[in-house]
Every structure is written in structure tokens, then in C-alpha cells.
Amino acid sequence: MAKILAADIGGTNSRFALFEADGARLEIGDSIWLPTHGAGTFPELLEQLWASDFPARPGSFDAAVLAPAGAVYGGMTCPHLPNAPWGIDLNEVDFGTGAVRLINDFSAQAYATRTSAVDDALVVQAGEPVEGETIAVIGAGTGLGYSALLKTGSAWSALPSEGGHMAFPFIGRDEAEYAEFNRMESGRNWPEGDSVVTGLGLRLVHKFLTGEDLDPKEISARITPESETTRWYARFYARACRNWAIGLMSTGGFFIAGGIAAKNRMFVEVPEFMNEFHNSHVYGDFLHTVPVKLNCNEESGLFGAAFFGAQMLSDRGAGA
């Protein structure tokens, strides 16, 4: 069996895990979480990892795949993590193997949809995915992540995306007032997914509707399915999902990830969510057929990174 070191490098935590891969089957072993801001640089984070009781050292695994929450270039660098104090350059570190790659964190979430990490995903809308067709992934947390999984021959390829920075569409007079409020409060050039369907977005829409300036945890503790904040946020989340589903024609399925919905399932369970998801004068019928699931597995990014690592080793073996 091949041994794979997988990592999910987020703005708050950096998660590492060792996997054993036997063909398409992945078994997770030891794992550890380290505070991302507890290290001044990426090499320093790795020094903390090697110095811990985590049973991995350079050269003790066959491949390493790290999934940072930022744009990845050439599979080797992530110059800027939007919510962390440093970037990543794999040329600066030695893992003891040449099979080392960076993939975007939501590319990892896309690969995870082909693993056991989503076995217990919550069904939001039932449907039959078309095997081998495009799978869409979206998820709100600190940022809004987008990806898609495409079948290329016998392998799967994830589409990297920074779609959270696209301008967000608003409808009607009330939403137009909120759009300007969001732009002013966030200090951005325009309202974007990262300021609307994220923890920041939850804080801003709640402040707009109630006048209360609370952090997302405080808001989550006090809102209910009947709250206006819940209804507005669910509608915005569904709009982002609908646009991505149509943009990709995701007949292979649609997965929602990220901590916001995982910790507040009511955002995808209230009627406003599916009403808005289906709201298309052209593709309403199609949207009713898309299988939609909520992935609440906090380790799914690790499974996705390991899946990519297993494919990478398989490709290298095939080319040998």
C-alpha cells in the first residue's frame, strides 16, 4: 500500500493526516491539527509538524499533497493565503519524495466527492447523478469556495477556481440597498461572494436587517429558521449554488461544503433555499433534477488531497 501525507491548510487550522491507498480505497490513519497562525512561515509550520508526535517524517511516505486556501500556481506555489500570514513554496522544503503537489483547498473538496468522506452527506434534494458527468462543489466558511470535478479518461480532474471573488448578483430594491450597505461595510470594490455568502456575509446581512453587529457564532446561536436573517442568507447561498449548477450543468451532482452550512443546516433546509435554487425561467426543470447534498465532514479536504495523491502515484506508475 502507498502512504500519502495529506494536508488541508486553512486560515485558522492546518490539518495533516497519513493515508494508506490501495487502488481507489483510502484508509485514514493518524492526524493532527496545528494552528496556522502559530507559525511565522510555512517551513516553520512543517518544523512544528516534524517535531510533534505525528508519525511522519520526510521520506517516510510515498507522496504528499497539500491543499491551501488560496490560488495555486504550477502545483508548487501558493504565494498568498488570504486568511493566513504567509504563502507556500514547495521549492523551499524537502519532503523526501518527488511526488509532492499543491492543490487548491476546494479542488480537494471536489476530489473528496469520490471518496468515503461523503458517504454520510445530507440529502438536500434527491436525484440520480449521471456517472462520469461534471460534479459541482461550493462551500461557505471564512471565504466562498468553488470547484468542479471533471472526468478525463479514467481519471478525475478538479477545476480550480477563485469564484468567491466574482461580483454577487442582487435582485430588487431591498437587495439593492443591501448591496450598497455590503460594499460600504466590507470596504470592497463591489459585493462579492466572499462578502455575501461567508461568515462576514452572515454578520453583514444580520447587521443590515437588525442593526446588531455580532460575530457569526453569536448570530448562529440566536437565529431560527423563521428569522429574517436566516431567510435572506439562505436565499443568497442558494443563488450562488444555482448559478454554479447552471454554469457547469452539474448532472453528476452538486455538493455543498464549508463550515457555515455544516454548523447551520437550516440555511439549506428552509424553503427559501430550494425556492431560490429552482428559480430560473430557462433551467428550472433541470435544477429540479440535480442531486444536492450537504457534506459536513470536516476531514473531507484531507480525503480529497489523498485521492489526488493516489491518482498521482497511479499515473507515475503507469508512465514508468
PDB file of C-alpha atoms in Angstrom:
ATOM      1  CA  MET A   1       0.000   0.000   0.000  1.00  0.00           C
ATOM      2  CA  ALA A   2       1.130   3.528  -0.766  1.00  0.00           C
ATOM      3  CA  LYS A   3       1.480   6.016   2.076  1.00  0.00           C
ATOM      4  CA  ILE A   4       0.255   9.553   1.438  1.00  0.00           C
ATOM      5  CA  LEU A   5       0.677  12.653   3.584  1.00  0.00           C
ATOM      6  CA  ALA A   6      -2.348  14.906   3.084  1.00  0.00           C
ATOM      7  CA  ALA A   7      -2.813  18.428   4.400  1.00  0.00           C
ATOM      8  CA  ASP A   8      -5.618  20.982   4.452  1.00  0.00           C
ATOM      9  CA  ILE A   9      -4.060  24.409   5.098  1.00  0.00           C
ATOM     10  CA  GLY A  10      -6.749  26.846   6.217  1.00  0.00           C
ATOM     11  CA  GLY A  11      -6.763  30.339   7.645  1.00  0.00           C
ATOM     12  CA  THR A  12      -7.384  29.031  11.169  1.00  0.00           C
ATOM     13  CA  ASN A  13      -6.129  25.435  11.280  1.00  0.00           C
ATOM     14  CA  SER A  14      -3.689  23.341   9.279  1.00  0.00           C
ATOM     15  CA  ARG A  15      -4.750  19.700   9.293  1.00  0.00           C
ATOM     16  CA  PHE A  16      -2.401  16.846   8.445  1.00  0.00           C
ATOM     17  CA  ALA A  17      -3.177  13.141   8.092  1.00  0.00           C
ATOM     18  CA  LEU A  18      -1.489   9.965   6.906  1.00  0.00           C
ATOM     19  CA  PHE A  19      -3.399   7.752   4.484  1.00  0.00           C
ATOM     20  CA  GLU A  20      -2.841   4.314   3.075  1.00  0.00           C
ATOM     21  CA  ALA A  21      -4.019   3.904  -0.501  1.00  0.00           C
ATOM     22  CA  ASP A  22      -4.826   0.568  -2.083  1.00  0.00           C
ATOM     23  CA  GLY A  23      -6.044   1.411  -5.551  1.00  0.00           C
ATOM     24  CA  ALA A  24      -9.146   3.556  -5.135  1.00  0.00           C
ATOM     25  CA  ARG A  25      -9.546   2.660  -1.460  1.00  0.00           C
ATOM     26  CA  LEU A  26      -8.262   5.151   1.105  1.00  0.00           C
ATOM     27  CA  GLU A  27      -7.732   4.482   4.808  1.00  0.00           C
ATOM     28  CA  ILE A  28      -7.050   7.438   7.101  1.00  0.00           C
ATOM     29  CA  GLY A  29      -4.578   6.903   9.921  1.00  0.00           C
ATOM     30  CA  ASP A  30      -3.038   9.379  12.338  1.00  0.00           C
ATOM     31  CA  SER A  31      -3.979  13.050  12.055  1.00  0.00           C
ATOM     32  CA  ILE A  32      -3.045  16.307  13.747  1.00  0.00           C
ATOM     33  CA  TRP A  33      -4.325  19.894  13.721  1.00  0.00           C
ATOM     34  CA  LEU A  34      -1.882  22.796  14.087  1.00  0.00           C
ATOM     35  CA  PRO A  35      -2.846  26.494  14.386  1.00  0.00           C
ATOM     36  CA  THR A  36      -1.934  28.167  11.089  1.00  0.00           C
ATOM     37  CA  HIS A  37      -1.143  31.466  12.787  1.00  0.00           C
ATOM     38  CA  GLY A  38       1.084  29.631  15.264  1.00  0.00           C
ATOM     39  CA  ALA A  39       3.829  29.581  12.617  1.00  0.00           C
ATOM     40  CA  GLY A  40       5.572  32.591  11.082  1.00  0.00           C
ATOM     41  CA  THR A  41       6.292  30.816   7.796  1.00  0.00           C
ATOM     42  CA  PHE A  42       5.341  27.628   6.006  1.00  0.00           C
ATOM     43  CA  PRO A  43       8.739  25.973   6.677  1.00  0.00           C
ATOM     44  CA  GLU A  44       8.216  26.799  10.351  1.00  0.00           C
ATOM     45  CA  LEU A  45       4.811  25.066  10.266  1.00  0.00           C
ATOM     46  CA  LEU A  46       6.480  21.938   8.869  1.00  0.00           C
ATOM     47  CA  GLU A  47       9.153  22.096  11.574  1.00  0.00           C
ATOM     48  CA  GLN A  48       6.349  22.054  14.145  1.00  0.00           C
ATOM     49  CA  LEU A  49       4.821  19.054  12.377  1.00  0.00           C
ATOM     50  CA  TRP A  50       8.070  17.053  12.305  1.00  0.00           C
ATOM     51  CA  ALA A  51       8.746  17.962  15.963  1.00  0.00           C
ATOM     52  CA  SER A  52       5.317  16.733  17.099  1.00  0.00           C
ATOM     53  CA  ASP A  53       4.321  13.155  17.887  1.00  0.00           C
ATOM     54  CA  PHE A  54       2.717  12.858  14.455  1.00  0.00           C
ATOM     55  CA  PRO A  55       4.275   9.663  12.972  1.00  0.00           C
ATOM     56  CA  ALA A  56       5.595  11.115   9.710  1.00  0.00           C
ATOM     57  CA  ARG A  57       8.990  12.425   8.721  1.00  0.00           C
ATOM     58  CA  PRO A  58      10.424  13.363   5.325  1.00  0.00           C
ATOM     59  CA  GLY A  59      10.997  10.192   3.327  1.00  0.00           C
ATOM     60  CA  SER A  60       8.533   8.059   5.328  1.00  0.00           C
ATOM     61  CA  PHE A  61       5.692   8.425   2.783  1.00  0.00           C
ATOM     62  CA  ASP A  62       5.346   7.990  -0.970  1.00  0.00           C
ATOM     63  CA  ALA A  63       3.550  11.243  -1.790  1.00  0.00           C
ATOM     64  CA  ALA A  64       2.489  14.488  -0.162  1.00  0.00           C
ATOM     65  CA  VAL A  65      -0.446  16.639  -1.277  1.00  0.00           C
ATOM     66  CA  LEU A  66      -1.239  19.909   0.448  1.00  0.00           C
ATOM     67  CA  ALA A  67      -4.441  21.872  -0.122  1.00  0.00           C
ATOM     68  CA  PRO A  68      -4.105  25.553   0.869  1.00  0.00           C
ATOM     69  CA  ALA A  69      -6.987  28.023   0.914  1.00  0.00           C
ATOM     70  CA  GLY A  70      -5.603  30.176  -1.889  1.00  0.00           C
ATOM     71  CA  ALA A  71      -4.739  30.254  -5.566  1.00  0.00           C
ATOM     72  CA  VAL A  72      -2.149  27.627  -6.566  1.00  0.00           C
ATOM     73  CA  TYR A  73       0.329  28.100  -9.427  1.00  0.00           C
ATOM     74  CA  GLY A  74       2.018  25.213 -11.205  1.00  0.00           C
ATOM     75  CA  GLY A  75       1.229  22.837  -8.380  1.00  0.00           C
ATOM     76  CA  MET A  76       4.192  24.255  -6.470  1.00  0.00           C
ATOM     77  CA  THR A  77       3.389  27.702  -5.092  1.00  0.00           C
ATOM     78  CA  CYS A  78       0.569  29.467  -3.297  1.00  0.00           C
ATOM     79  CA  PRO A  79       2.063  32.944  -2.848  1.00  0.00           C
ATOM     80  CA  HIS A  80      -0.771  34.326  -0.772  1.00  0.00           C
ATOM     81  CA  LEU A  81      -3.200  32.687   1.628  1.00  0.00           C
ATOM     82  CA  PRO A  82      -5.905  35.363   2.032  1.00  0.00           C
ATOM     83  CA  ASN A  83      -6.536  34.463   5.682  1.00  0.00           C
ATOM     84  CA  ALA A  84      -3.018  33.444   6.759  1.00  0.00           C
ATOM     85  CA  PRO A  85       0.183  35.458   7.327  1.00  0.00           C
ATOM     86  CA  TRP A  86       2.327  33.618   4.756  1.00  0.00           C
ATOM     87  CA  GLY A  87       2.421  31.754   1.445  1.00  0.00           C
ATOM     88  CA  ILE A  88       3.743  28.365   0.356  1.00  0.00           C
ATOM     89  CA  ASP A  89       6.626  27.487  -1.962  1.00  0.00           C
ATOM     90  CA  LEU A  90       7.357  23.766  -2.148  1.00  0.00           C
ATOM     91  CA  ASN A  91      10.814  24.567  -3.540  1.00  0.00           C
ATOM     92  CA  GLU A  92      11.779  25.783  -0.059  1.00  0.00           C
ATOM     93  CA  VAL A  93      11.124  22.485   1.731  1.00  0.00           C
ATOM     94  CA  ASP A  94      12.108  18.818   1.465  1.00  0.00           C
ATOM     95  CA  PHE A  95       9.518  16.078   1.914  1.00  0.00           C
ATOM     96  CA  GLY A  96      11.897  13.277   0.982  1.00  0.00           C
ATOM     97  CA  THR A  97       9.916  12.405  -2.163  1.00  0.00           C
ATOM     98  CA  GLY A  98       9.472  13.966  -5.569  1.00  0.00           C
ATOM     99  CA  ALA A  99       5.731  13.225  -5.564  1.00  0.00           C
ATOM    100  CA  VAL A 100       4.698  16.472  -3.876  1.00  0.00           C
ATOM    101  CA  ARG A 101       1.984  18.826  -5.081  1.00  0.00           C
ATOM    102  CA  LEU A 102      -0.197  21.726  -4.022  1.00  0.00           C
ATOM    103  CA  ILE A 103      -3.864  21.826  -4.988  1.00  0.00           C
ATOM    104  CA  ASN A 104      -6.452  24.441  -4.060  1.00  0.00           C
ATOM    105  CA  ASP A 105      -8.483  23.570  -0.959  1.00  0.00           C
ATOM    106  CA  PHE A 106     -11.716  23.418  -2.940  1.00  0.00           C
ATOM    107  CA  SER A 107     -10.109  21.245  -5.571  1.00  0.00           C
ATOM    108  CA  ALA A 108      -9.530  18.898  -2.623  1.00  0.00           C
ATOM    109  CA  GLN A 109     -13.209  19.192  -1.686  1.00  0.00           C
ATOM    110  CA  ALA A 110     -14.072  18.223  -5.253  1.00  0.00           C
ATOM    111  CA  TYR A 111     -11.831  15.139  -5.191  1.00  0.00           C
ATOM    112  CA  ALA A 112     -13.354  14.216  -1.829  1.00  0.00           C
ATOM    113  CA  THR A 113     -16.695  13.603  -3.533  1.00  0.00           C
ATOM    114  CA  ARG A 114     -15.151  10.406  -4.968  1.00  0.00           C
ATOM    115  CA  THR A 115     -14.245   9.079  -1.513  1.00  0.00           C
ATOM    116  CA  SER A 116     -15.951   7.739   1.591  1.00  0.00           C
ATOM    117  CA  ALA A 117     -15.777  11.231   3.104  1.00  0.00           C
ATOM    118  CA  VAL A 118     -19.203  11.998   1.610  1.00  0.00           C
ATOM    119  CA  ASP A 119     -20.881   8.696   2.480  1.00  0.00           C
ATOM    120  CA  ASP A 120     -22.912  10.379   5.234  1.00  0.00           C
ATOM    121  CA  ALA A 121     -23.680  13.604   3.356  1.00  0.00           C
ATOM    122  CA  LEU A 122     -27.142  15.046   3.986  1.00  0.00           C
ATOM    123  CA  VAL A 123     -29.508  14.823   1.011  1.00  0.00           C
ATOM    124  CA  VAL A 124     -30.888  18.310   0.330  1.00  0.00           C
ATOM    125  CA  GLN A 125     -32.530  17.365  -2.978  1.00  0.00           C
ATOM    126  CA  ALA A 126     -32.830  13.767  -4.101  1.00  0.00           C
ATOM    127  CA  GLY A 127     -31.830  12.765  -7.603  1.00  0.00           C
ATOM    128  CA  GLU A 128     -29.727  10.341  -9.592  1.00  0.00           C
ATOM    129  CA  PRO A 129     -26.257  11.621 -10.542  1.00  0.00           C
ATOM    130  CA  VAL A 130     -25.079  10.746 -14.038  1.00  0.00           C
ATOM    131  CA  GLU A 131     -21.883   8.722 -13.644  1.00  0.00           C
ATOM    132  CA  GLY A 132     -18.856  10.402 -15.199  1.00  0.00           C
ATOM    133  CA  GLU A 133     -20.569  13.786 -15.655  1.00  0.00           C
ATOM    134  CA  THR A 134     -19.497  17.083 -14.060  1.00  0.00           C
ATOM    135  CA  ILE A 135     -19.785  17.351 -10.275  1.00  0.00           C
ATOM    136  CA  ALA A 136     -20.116  20.829  -8.738  1.00  0.00           C
ATOM    137  CA  VAL A 137     -18.796  21.834  -5.315  1.00  0.00           C
ATOM    138  CA  ILE A 138     -19.350  25.074  -3.415  1.00  0.00           C
ATOM    139  CA  GLY A 139     -18.833  25.990   0.213  1.00  0.00           C
ATOM    140  CA  ALA A 140     -19.025  28.975   2.535  1.00  0.00           C
ATOM    141  CA  GLY A 141     -16.753  29.473   5.509  1.00  0.00           C
ATOM    142  CA  THR A 142     -14.213  32.222   6.026  1.00  0.00           C
ATOM    143  CA  GLY A 143     -14.338  32.525   2.233  1.00  0.00           C
ATOM    144  CA  LEU A 144     -16.610  31.188  -0.508  1.00  0.00           C
ATOM    145  CA  GLY A 145     -15.031  28.302  -2.394  1.00  0.00           C
ATOM    146  CA  TYR A 146     -15.925  26.898  -5.795  1.00  0.00           C
ATOM    147  CA  SER A 147     -14.716  23.857  -7.718  1.00  0.00           C
ATOM    148  CA  ALA A 148     -15.855  21.188 -10.149  1.00  0.00           C
ATOM    149  CA  LEU A 149     -14.801  17.631 -10.868  1.00  0.00           C
ATOM    150  CA  LEU A 150     -14.439  16.511 -14.483  1.00  0.00           C
ATOM    151  CA  LYS A 151     -13.817  13.008 -15.838  1.00  0.00           C
ATOM    152  CA  THR A 152     -10.823  12.875 -18.182  1.00  0.00           C
ATOM    153  CA  GLY A 153     -10.320   9.367 -19.481  1.00  0.00           C
ATOM    154  CA  SER A 154     -10.116   7.070 -16.486  1.00  0.00           C
ATOM    155  CA  ALA A 155      -9.046   9.829 -14.080  1.00  0.00           C
ATOM    156  CA  TRP A 156     -10.736  12.795 -12.440  1.00  0.00           C
ATOM    157  CA  SER A 157      -9.550  16.402 -12.681  1.00  0.00           C
ATOM    158  CA  ALA A 158     -10.653  19.202 -10.377  1.00  0.00           C
ATOM    159  CA  LEU A 159     -11.256  22.686 -11.707  1.00  0.00           C
ATOM    160  CA  PRO A 160      -9.508  25.295  -9.537  1.00  0.00           C
ATOM    161  CA  SER A 161     -11.460  28.472  -9.003  1.00  0.00           C
ATOM    162  CA  GLU A 162     -11.410  31.745  -7.122  1.00  0.00           C
ATOM    163  CA  GLY A 163     -15.102  32.258  -7.878  1.00  0.00           C
ATOM    164  CA  GLY A 164     -15.730  33.707  -4.439  1.00  0.00           C
ATOM    165  CA  HIS A 165     -14.290  36.970  -5.752  1.00  0.00           C
ATOM    166  CA  MET A 166     -16.816  37.313  -8.587  1.00  0.00           C
ATOM    167  CA  ALA A 167     -19.400  40.073  -8.237  1.00  0.00           C
ATOM    168  CA  PHE A 168     -22.554  38.845  -6.494  1.00  0.00           C
ATOM    169  CA  PRO A 169     -25.963  39.411  -8.168  1.00  0.00           C
ATOM    170  CA  PHE A 170     -28.763  41.145  -6.274  1.00  0.00           C
ATOM    171  CA  ILE A 171     -32.460  41.472  -7.186  1.00  0.00           C
ATOM    172  CA  GLY A 172     -34.974  44.195  -6.314  1.00  0.00           C
ATOM    173  CA  ARG A 173     -34.943  47.413  -4.321  1.00  0.00           C
ATOM    174  CA  ASP A 174     -34.361  45.913  -0.853  1.00  0.00           C
ATOM    175  CA  GLU A 175     -31.418  43.853  -2.055  1.00  0.00           C
ATOM    176  CA  ALA A 176     -30.027  46.879  -3.919  1.00  0.00           C
ATOM    177  CA  GLU A 177     -29.975  48.767  -0.625  1.00  0.00           C
ATOM    178  CA  TYR A 178     -28.196  45.842   0.999  1.00  0.00           C
ATOM    179  CA  ALA A 179     -25.694  45.655  -1.876  1.00  0.00           C
ATOM    180  CA  GLU A 180     -24.591  49.228  -1.193  1.00  0.00           C
ATOM    181  CA  PHE A 181     -24.521  48.564   2.559  1.00  0.00           C
ATOM    182  CA  ASN A 182     -22.369  45.465   1.958  1.00  0.00           C
ATOM    183  CA  ARG A 183     -19.982  47.366  -0.296  1.00  0.00           C
ATOM    184  CA  MET A 184     -19.505  50.179   2.189  1.00  0.00           C
ATOM    185  CA  GLU A 185     -19.194  47.928   5.256  1.00  0.00           C
ATOM    186  CA  SER A 186     -16.809  45.447   3.613  1.00  0.00           C
ATOM    187  CA  GLY A 187     -14.662  48.149   2.010  1.00  0.00           C
ATOM    188  CA  ARG A 188     -14.560  46.224  -1.281  1.00  0.00           C
ATOM    189  CA  ASN A 189     -14.950  47.487  -4.827  1.00  0.00           C
ATOM    190  CA  TRP A 190     -18.239  45.613  -5.144  1.00  0.00           C
ATOM    191  CA  PRO A 191     -20.182  42.991  -3.164  1.00  0.00           C
ATOM    192  CA  GLU A 192     -18.680  39.587  -3.948  1.00  0.00           C
ATOM    193  CA  GLY A 193     -19.368  36.047  -2.807  1.00  0.00           C
ATOM    194  CA  ASP A 194     -16.627  36.398  -0.216  1.00  0.00           C
ATOM    195  CA  SER A 195     -18.518  39.280   1.417  1.00  0.00           C
ATOM    196  CA  VAL A 196     -22.049  37.877   0.961  1.00  0.00           C
ATOM    197  CA  VAL A 197     -22.033  34.084   1.397  1.00  0.00           C
ATOM    198  CA  THR A 198     -19.421  33.709   4.161  1.00  0.00           C
ATOM    199  CA  GLY A 199     -19.069  34.342   7.871  1.00  0.00           C
ATOM    200  CA  LEU A 200     -18.540  38.016   7.041  1.00  0.00           C
ATOM    201  CA  GLY A 201     -21.650  37.945   4.874  1.00  0.00           C
ATOM    202  CA  LEU A 202     -23.711  36.493   7.724  1.00  0.00           C
ATOM    203  CA  ARG A 203     -22.516  39.285  10.025  1.00  0.00           C
ATOM    204  CA  LEU A 204     -23.288  41.992   7.461  1.00  0.00           C
ATOM    205  CA  VAL A 205     -26.763  40.801   6.461  1.00  0.00           C
ATOM    206  CA  HIS A 206     -27.712  40.421  10.133  1.00  0.00           C
ATOM    207  CA  LYS A 207     -26.441  43.934  10.855  1.00  0.00           C
ATOM    208  CA  PHE A 208     -28.366  45.330   7.876  1.00  0.00           C
ATOM    209  CA  LEU A 209     -31.618  43.679   8.951  1.00  0.00           C
ATOM    210  CA  THR A 210     -31.407  44.132  12.741  1.00  0.00           C
ATOM    211  CA  GLY A 211     -28.795  46.784  13.486  1.00  0.00           C
ATOM    212  CA  GLU A 212     -26.903  44.269  15.646  1.00  0.00           C
ATOM    213  CA  ASP A 213     -23.191  43.900  14.919  1.00  0.00           C
ATOM    214  CA  LEU A 214     -22.423  40.369  16.127  1.00  0.00           C
ATOM    215  CA  ASP A 215     -19.884  37.739  15.159  1.00  0.00           C
ATOM    216  CA  PRO A 216     -21.140  34.699  13.178  1.00  0.00           C
ATOM    217  CA  LYS A 217     -21.104  32.403  16.227  1.00  0.00           C
ATOM    218  CA  GLU A 218     -23.317  34.804  18.188  1.00  0.00           C
ATOM    219  CA  ILE A 219     -25.689  35.142  15.234  1.00  0.00           C
ATOM    220  CA  SER A 220     -25.906  31.370  14.772  1.00  0.00           C
ATOM    221  CA  ALA A 221     -26.803  30.971  18.450  1.00  0.00           C
ATOM    222  CA  ARG A 222     -29.777  33.318  18.279  1.00  0.00           C
ATOM    223  CA  ILE A 223     -31.352  32.972  14.833  1.00  0.00           C
ATOM    224  CA  THR A 224     -34.037  30.402  13.988  1.00  0.00           C
ATOM    225  CA  PRO A 225     -35.478  29.065  10.725  1.00  0.00           C
ATOM    226  CA  GLU A 226     -38.091  31.841  10.975  1.00  0.00           C
ATOM    227  CA  SER A 227     -35.544  34.664  11.382  1.00  0.00           C
ATOM    228  CA  GLU A 228     -35.287  37.196   8.583  1.00  0.00           C
ATOM    229  CA  THR A 229     -31.503  36.802   8.711  1.00  0.00           C
ATOM    230  CA  THR A 230     -31.890  33.076   8.029  1.00  0.00           C
ATOM    231  CA  ARG A 231     -34.236  33.646   5.104  1.00  0.00           C
ATOM    232  CA  TRP A 232     -32.036  36.264   3.445  1.00  0.00           C
ATOM    233  CA  TYR A 233     -28.827  34.312   3.940  1.00  0.00           C
ATOM    234  CA  ALA A 234     -30.405  31.074   2.677  1.00  0.00           C
ATOM    235  CA  ARG A 235     -31.632  32.898  -0.414  1.00  0.00           C
ATOM    236  CA  PHE A 236     -28.169  34.302  -1.147  1.00  0.00           C
ATOM    237  CA  TYR A 237     -26.497  30.928  -0.581  1.00  0.00           C
ATOM    238  CA  ALA A 238     -28.987  29.220  -2.898  1.00  0.00           C
ATOM    239  CA  ARG A 239     -28.436  31.866  -5.583  1.00  0.00           C
ATOM    240  CA  ALA A 240     -24.706  31.172  -5.560  1.00  0.00           C
ATOM    241  CA  CYS A 241     -25.448  27.437  -5.778  1.00  0.00           C
ATOM    242  CA  ARG A 242     -27.974  27.852  -8.596  1.00  0.00           C
ATOM    243  CA  ASN A 243     -25.619  29.942 -10.696  1.00  0.00           C
ATOM    244  CA  TRP A 244     -22.806  27.404 -10.257  1.00  0.00           C
ATOM    245  CA  ALA A 245     -25.104  24.473 -11.075  1.00  0.00           C
ATOM    246  CA  ILE A 246     -26.260  26.169 -14.280  1.00  0.00           C
ATOM    247  CA  GLY A 247     -22.768  27.384 -15.173  1.00  0.00           C
ATOM    248  CA  LEU A 248     -21.441  23.824 -15.036  1.00  0.00           C
ATOM    249  CA  MET A 249     -24.621  21.880 -15.933  1.00  0.00           C
ATOM    250  CA  SER A 250     -23.728  19.660 -12.987  1.00  0.00           C
ATOM    251  CA  THR A 251     -25.577  16.482 -13.929  1.00  0.00           C
ATOM    252  CA  GLY A 252     -23.017  14.495 -11.924  1.00  0.00           C
ATOM    253  CA  GLY A 253     -24.269  16.019  -8.678  1.00  0.00           C
ATOM    254  CA  PHE A 254     -23.924  19.116  -6.516  1.00  0.00           C
ATOM    255  CA  PHE A 255     -22.143  19.168  -3.150  1.00  0.00           C
ATOM    256  CA  ILE A 256     -22.292  21.949  -0.558  1.00  0.00           C
ATOM    257  CA  ALA A 257     -19.305  22.042   1.816  1.00  0.00           C
ATOM    258  CA  GLY A 258     -17.839  24.545   4.261  1.00  0.00           C
ATOM    259  CA  GLY A 259     -18.441  25.294   7.905  1.00  0.00           C
ATOM    260  CA  ILE A 260     -21.337  27.745   7.583  1.00  0.00           C
ATOM    261  CA  ALA A 261     -23.927  25.237   6.355  1.00  0.00           C
ATOM    262  CA  ALA A 262     -22.371  22.329   8.250  1.00  0.00           C
ATOM    263  CA  LYS A 263     -22.931  24.197  11.530  1.00  0.00           C
ATOM    264  CA  ASN A 264     -26.248  25.793  10.451  1.00  0.00           C
ATOM    265  CA  ARG A 265     -28.126  23.197   8.407  1.00  0.00           C
ATOM    266  CA  MET A 266     -31.236  25.350   8.476  1.00  0.00           C
ATOM    267  CA  PHE A 267     -29.668  27.539   5.774  1.00  0.00           C
ATOM    268  CA  VAL A 268     -30.202  24.698   3.275  1.00  0.00           C
ATOM    269  CA  GLU A 269     -33.337  23.289   4.906  1.00  0.00           C
ATOM    270  CA  VAL A 270     -35.606  26.352   4.999  1.00  0.00           C
ATOM    271  CA  PRO A 271     -37.980  26.709   2.000  1.00  0.00           C
ATOM    272  CA  GLU A 272     -36.198  29.845   0.812  1.00  0.00           C
ATOM    273  CA  PHE A 273     -33.147  27.791  -0.153  1.00  0.00           C
ATOM    274  CA  MET A 274     -34.746  25.404  -2.646  1.00  0.00           C
ATOM    275  CA  ASN A 275     -37.191  28.059  -3.875  1.00  0.00           C
ATOM    276  CA  GLU A 276     -34.256  30.222  -4.910  1.00  0.00           C
ATOM    277  CA  PHE A 277     -32.209  27.276  -6.205  1.00  0.00           C
ATOM    278  CA  HIS A 278     -35.060  26.355  -8.591  1.00  0.00           C
ATOM    279  CA  ASN A 279     -35.709  29.985  -9.598  1.00  0.00           C
ATOM    280  CA  SER A 280     -34.741  30.007 -13.274  1.00  0.00           C
ATOM    281  CA  HIS A 281     -37.062  30.894 -16.150  1.00  0.00           C
ATOM    282  CA  VAL A 282     -34.982  28.723 -18.519  1.00  0.00           C
ATOM    283  CA  TYR A 283     -33.429  25.909 -16.453  1.00  0.00           C
ATOM    284  CA  GLY A 284     -35.964  25.360 -13.674  1.00  0.00           C
ATOM    285  CA  ASP A 285     -36.724  21.815 -14.832  1.00  0.00           C
ATOM    286  CA  PHE A 286     -33.020  20.936 -14.924  1.00  0.00           C
ATOM    287  CA  LEU A 287     -32.447  22.376 -11.448  1.00  0.00           C
ATOM    288  CA  HIS A 288     -35.188  20.151 -10.033  1.00  0.00           C
ATOM    289  CA  THR A 289     -33.219  17.078 -11.198  1.00  0.00           C
ATOM    290  CA  VAL A 290     -29.788  17.980  -9.773  1.00  0.00           C
ATOM    291  CA  PRO A 291     -28.862  15.783  -6.768  1.00  0.00           C
ATOM    292  CA  VAL A 292     -27.833  18.196  -3.997  1.00  0.00           C
ATOM    293  CA  LYS A 293     -26.000  17.056  -0.867  1.00  0.00           C
ATOM    294  CA  LEU A 294     -24.515  18.802   2.165  1.00  0.00           C
ATOM    295  CA  ASN A 295     -21.083  17.486   3.137  1.00  0.00           C
ATOM    296  CA  CYS A 296     -20.481  18.078   6.864  1.00  0.00           C
ATOM    297  CA  ASN A 297     -17.286  16.001   7.135  1.00  0.00           C
ATOM    298  CA  GLU A 298     -14.543  18.287   8.480  1.00  0.00           C
ATOM    299  CA  GLU A 299     -11.862  15.924   7.188  1.00  0.00           C
ATOM    300  CA  SER A 300     -13.136  15.734   3.611  1.00  0.00           C
ATOM    301  CA  GLY A 301     -10.397  18.076   2.363  1.00  0.00           C
ATOM    302  CA  LEU A 302      -7.818  15.601   3.648  1.00  0.00           C
ATOM    303  CA  PHE A 303      -9.556  12.737   1.849  1.00  0.00           C
ATOM    304  CA  GLY A 304      -9.614  14.796  -1.354  1.00  0.00           C
ATOM    305  CA  ALA A 305      -5.905  15.604  -1.116  1.00  0.00           C
ATOM    306  CA  ALA A 306      -5.156  11.924  -0.520  1.00  0.00           C
ATOM    307  CA  PHE A 307      -7.328  10.937  -3.510  1.00  0.00           C
ATOM    308  CA  PHE A 308      -5.301  13.282  -5.713  1.00  0.00           C
ATOM    309  CA  GLY A 309      -2.097  11.778  -4.301  1.00  0.00           C
ATOM    310  CA  ALA A 310      -3.278   8.258  -5.100  1.00  0.00           C
ATOM    311  CA  GLN A 311      -4.099   9.302  -8.682  1.00  0.00           C
ATOM    312  CA  MET A 312      -0.710  10.971  -8.986  1.00  0.00           C
ATOM    313  CA  LEU A 313       1.120   7.826  -7.862  1.00  0.00           C
ATOM    314  CA  SER A 314      -1.017   5.714 -10.200  1.00  0.00           C
ATOM    315  CA  ASP A 315      -0.175   7.969 -13.143  1.00  0.00           C
ATOM    316  CA  ARG A 316       3.527   7.823 -12.322  1.00  0.00           C
ATOM    317  CA  GLY A 317       3.367   4.047 -12.105  1.00  0.00           C
ATOM    318  CA  ALA A 318       1.562   3.852 -15.434  1.00  0.00           C
ATOM    319  CA  GLY A 319       4.216   6.025 -17.026  1.00  0.00           C
ATOM    320  CA  ALA A 320       7.127   4.057 -15.608  1.00  0.00           C
TER     321      ALA A 320
END
